[in-house]
């Protein structure tokens, strides 16, 4: 059970990473939907959404929210696949984890390509469009606002990475505690073995003492027999 504990902890960390990736994708989707709701209110219309993806992998150009929804569904399917095959043997679990990690990396790279294209469209030379939001006291240009939102997302990602580092540190501490427990068990076993050796030595000493006592008893019996023989000889000499 102690040997299986690091494998179980690694699988839990992989599940946590997939859940964090799903959370980031969901936040990105909500941000893009919010932008899609805000952009029609602007006096100048920007051709941001829908954005077609001219990749050879997709023969049909898809809108960006639909593409993100498909990527989210793919991540959910990968997570369910990993949850279904976690309780099988080690080879199947390793293959499923590697497949899920590769597909998750591919979808993450696809999302990064989409974000780079969106940023290039936003940062092209164009007149600044003020965004009259009631939450902001100062009207900001749309590229600056989007950059601020992206910075907030990056800060959130850094916080999540810090949480992951803390979890890894906790995992290392647990492994160190397990190693210390194993060392303590080995020391206890060594002490028990030394105690058993001491008991065996004491038993050997007791056996030697018993042997000496038996030898002393035999010597005493021989002395008594000699005394009896001497007494018999004296009686025979006196009566003759």
Coordinates of C-alpha atoms in Angstrom, one line a residue:
X1 CA 0.0 0.0 0.0
X2 CA 2.9 2.4 0.7
X3 CA 4.4 1.7 -2.7
X4 CA 1.0 2.4 -4.4
X5 CA 0.5 5.7 -2.6
X6 CA 2.9 7.8 -4.9
X7 CA 1.1 6.5 -8.0
X8 CA -2.3 7.4 -6.6
X9 CA -1.0 10.9 -5.7
X10 CA 0.4 11.4 -9.2
X11 CA -2.9 10.4 -10.7
X12 CA -4.7 12.8 -8.4
X13 CA -2.3 15.6 -9.5
X14 CA -3.0 14.8 -13.2
X15 CA -6.8 15.0 -12.5
X16 CA -6.2 18.3 -10.8
X17 CA -4.2 19.6 -13.7
X18 CA -7.0 18.6 -16.1
X19 CA -9.6 20.3 -13.9
X20 CA -7.5 23.5 -13.8
X21 CA -7.2 23.4 -17.6
X22 CA -11.0 23.1 -17.9
X23 CA -11.4 26.0 -15.5
X24 CA -9.1 28.2 -17.6
X25 CA -10.9 27.2 -20.8
X26 CA -14.2 28.0 -19.2
X27 CA -13.0 31.5 -18.1
X28 CA -11.7 32.2 -21.6
X29 CA -15.0 31.2 -23.1
X30 CA -16.9 33.4 -20.7
X31 CA -14.6 36.3 -21.5
X32 CA -15.1 35.8 -25.2
X33 CA -18.9 35.6 -24.8
X34 CA -18.7 38.8 -22.8
X35 CA -16.8 40.5 -25.5
X36 CA -19.3 39.3 -28.1
X37 CA -22.1 40.9 -26.0
X38 CA -20.2 44.2 -25.6
X39 CA -18.9 44.7 -29.1
X40 CA -22.3 45.3 -30.8
X41 CA -22.8 48.3 -28.4
X42 CA -19.7 50.0 -29.7
X43 CA -20.0 52.8 -32.4
X44 CA -17.4 51.1 -34.5
X45 CA -17.9 47.4 -35.3
X46 CA -14.8 45.3 -35.2
X47 CA -14.6 41.9 -37.0
X48 CA -13.6 39.9 -34.0
X49 CA -16.2 37.3 -33.6
X50 CA -16.8 34.8 -35.2
X51 CA -13.2 34.1 -36.1
X52 CA -12.6 31.4 -38.7
X53 CA -9.7 29.0 -38.2
X54 CA -7.7 28.5 -41.5
X55 CA -6.0 25.2 -40.4
X56 CA -5.7 22.2 -42.6
X57 CA -7.1 20.1 -39.8
X58 CA -10.5 21.8 -40.1
X59 CA -12.0 21.8 -43.6
X60 CA -14.9 24.0 -42.4
X61 CA -14.4 27.4 -40.8
X62 CA -16.0 27.4 -37.3
X63 CA -17.0 30.4 -35.1
X64 CA -14.7 30.9 -32.2
X65 CA -17.3 30.2 -29.4
X66 CA -18.3 26.9 -31.1
X67 CA -14.7 25.9 -31.5
X68 CA -14.0 26.6 -27.8
X69 CA -17.1 24.6 -26.8
X70 CA -15.8 21.7 -28.9
X71 CA -12.4 21.9 -27.2
X72 CA -14.1 22.0 -23.8
X73 CA -16.1 18.9 -24.7
X74 CA -12.9 17.2 -25.8
X75 CA -11.3 18.0 -22.5
X76 CA -14.3 16.6 -20.6
X77 CA -14.1 13.4 -22.7
X78 CA -10.4 13.1 -21.9
X79 CA -11.1 13.6 -18.2
X80 CA -13.9 11.0 -18.2
X81 CA -11.6 8.6 -20.1
X82 CA -8.9 9.1 -17.5
X83 CA -11.4 8.5 -14.7
X84 CA -12.7 5.4 -16.3
X85 CA -9.3 3.7 -16.8
X86 CA -7.7 4.8 -13.5
X87 CA -8.7 1.6 -11.7
X88 CA -7.3 -0.8 -14.3
X89 CA -3.7 -2.1 -14.6
X90 CA -0.6 0.1 -14.7
X91 CA 0.1 -0.1 -18.4
X92 CA -3.5 0.9 -19.3
X93 CA -3.3 3.8 -16.8
X94 CA 0.0 5.0 -18.2
X95 CA -1.2 4.8 -21.8
X96 CA -4.4 6.6 -21.0
X97 CA -2.6 9.3 -19.0
X98 CA -0.1 9.9 -21.9
X99 CA -2.9 10.1 -24.5
X100 CA -4.9 12.5 -22.3
X101 CA -1.8 14.6 -21.7
X102 CA -0.9 14.7 -25.4
X103 CA -4.4 15.6 -26.5
X104 CA -4.6 18.3 -23.7
X105 CA -1.3 19.8 -24.9
X106 CA -2.6 19.8 -28.5
X107 CA -5.8 21.6 -27.5
X108 CA -3.9 24.1 -25.4
X109 CA -1.6 24.9 -28.4
X110 CA -4.7 25.4 -30.5
X111 CA -6.1 27.8 -28.0
X112 CA -2.8 29.7 -27.9
X113 CA -2.9 30.0 -31.7
X114 CA -6.4 31.4 -31.5
X115 CA -5.4 33.9 -28.8
X116 CA -2.3 35.0 -30.8
X117 CA -4.6 35.6 -33.8
X118 CA -7.1 37.5 -31.7
X119 CA -4.3 39.7 -30.2
X120 CA -2.9 40.4 -33.7
X121 CA -6.3 41.5 -34.9
X122 CA -6.7 43.8 -31.8
X123 CA -3.2 45.3 -31.9
X124 CA -3.3 46.3 -35.6
X125 CA -3.2 50.1 -36.2
X126 CA -6.8 51.3 -35.8
X127 CA -8.5 54.2 -34.1
X128 CA -9.1 53.7 -30.4
X129 CA -12.7 52.9 -29.6
X130 CA -13.8 54.0 -26.1
X131 CA -15.8 51.5 -24.2
X132 CA -18.5 53.2 -22.2
X133 CA -18.9 50.7 -19.3
X134 CA -20.7 51.8 -16.2
X135 CA -18.2 49.8 -14.1
X136 CA -15.2 51.8 -15.3
X137 CA -15.0 55.5 -14.3
X138 CA -12.6 56.2 -17.2
X139 CA -13.4 55.1 -20.8
X140 CA -10.6 52.8 -22.0
X141 CA -9.7 51.8 -25.5
X142 CA -10.7 48.3 -26.4
X143 CA -7.2 46.8 -26.9
X144 CA -6.0 48.2 -23.6
X145 CA -9.1 46.7 -21.9
X146 CA -8.5 43.3 -23.5
X147 CA -4.8 43.5 -22.5
X148 CA -5.9 44.2 -18.9
X149 CA -8.2 41.2 -18.9
X150 CA -5.5 39.0 -20.3
X151 CA -3.2 40.2 -17.6
X152 CA -5.8 39.3 -15.0
X153 CA -6.1 35.8 -16.6
X154 CA -2.3 35.5 -16.4
X155 CA -2.3 36.5 -12.8
X156 CA -5.0 33.8 -12.2
X157 CA -2.9 31.3 -14.0
X158 CA 0.1 32.2 -11.9
X159 CA -1.9 31.7 -8.7
X160 CA -3.0 28.3 -10.0
X161 CA 0.6 27.4 -10.7
X162 CA 1.5 28.5 -7.2
X163 CA -1.2 26.2 -5.8
X164 CA 0.2 23.4 -7.9
X165 CA 3.7 24.0 -6.6
X166 CA 2.3 24.0 -3.1
X167 CA 0.6 20.7 -3.8
X168 CA 3.9 19.3 -5.2
X169 CA 5.7 20.4 -2.1
X170 CA 3.1 18.7 0.1
X171 CA 3.5 15.6 -2.0
X172 CA 7.3 15.7 -1.4
X173 CA 6.7 16.2 2.3
X174 CA 4.4 13.2 2.3
X175 CA 7.1 11.2 0.6
X176 CA 9.7 12.3 3.0
X177 CA 7.4 11.4 5.9
X178 CA 6.9 8.0 4.4
X179 CA 10.7 7.6 4.1
X180 CA 11.1 8.6 7.7
X181 CA 8.5 6.1 8.8
X182 CA 10.2 3.4 6.8
X183 CA 13.6 4.3 8.5
X184 CA 11.9 4.3 11.9
X185 CA 10.5 0.9 11.1
X186 CA 13.9 -0.4 10.0
X187 CA 15.4 1.0 13.2
X188 CA 12.7 -0.7 15.3
X189 CA 13.3 -4.0 13.4
X190 CA 17.0 -3.6 14.1
X191 CA 16.3 -3.0 17.8
X192 CA 14.0 -6.1 17.9
X193 CA 16.7 -8.2 16.2
X194 CA 19.3 -7.0 18.7
X195 CA 16.9 -7.8 21.6
X196 CA 16.4 -11.2 20.2
X197 CA 20.1 -11.7 19.9
X198 CA 20.5 -10.6 23.6
X199 CA 17.8 -13.1 24.6
X200 CA 19.5 -15.9 22.7
X201 CA 22.8 -15.0 24.5
X202 CA 21.0 -15.0 27.8
X203 CA 19.5 -18.4 27.1
X204 CA 23.0 -19.7 26.1
X205 CA 24.4 -18.4 29.4
X206 CA 21.6 -20.0 31.3
X207 CA 22.3 -23.3 29.6
X208 CA 25.9 -23.0 30.4
X209 CA 25.1 -22.3 34.1
X210 CA 22.8 -25.3 34.2
X211 CA 25.5 -27.4 32.7
X212 CA 28.0 -26.2 35.4
X213 CA 25.4 -27.0 38.1
X214 CA 25.0 -30.5 36.8
X215 CA 28.7 -31.0 36.8
X216 CA 29.0 -29.7 40.4
X217 CA 26.2 -32.1 41.4
X218 CA 28.0 -35.0 39.7
X219 CA 31.2 -34.1 41.6
X220 CA 29.3 -33.9 44.9
X221 CA 27.8 -37.3 44.2
X222 CA 31.3 -38.8 43.5
X223 CA 32.6 -37.2 46.7
X224 CA 29.8 -38.8 48.7
X225 CA 30.4 -42.2 47.1
X226 CA 34.1 -41.9 48.0
X227 CA 33.2 -41.0 51.6
X228 CA 30.9 -44.0 51.8
X229 CA 33.6 -46.3 50.5
X230 CA 36.1 -44.9 53.1
X231 CA 33.6 -45.4 55.9
X232 CA 33.0 -49.0 54.8
X233 CA 36.7 -49.6 54.7
X234 CA 37.2 -48.1 58.2
X235 CA 34.3 -50.3 59.5
X236 CA 35.8 -53.4 58.0
X237 CA 39.3 -52.6 59.4
X238 CA 37.9 -51.9 62.9
X239 CA 35.8 -55.1 63.1
X240 CA 38.6 -57.3 61.8

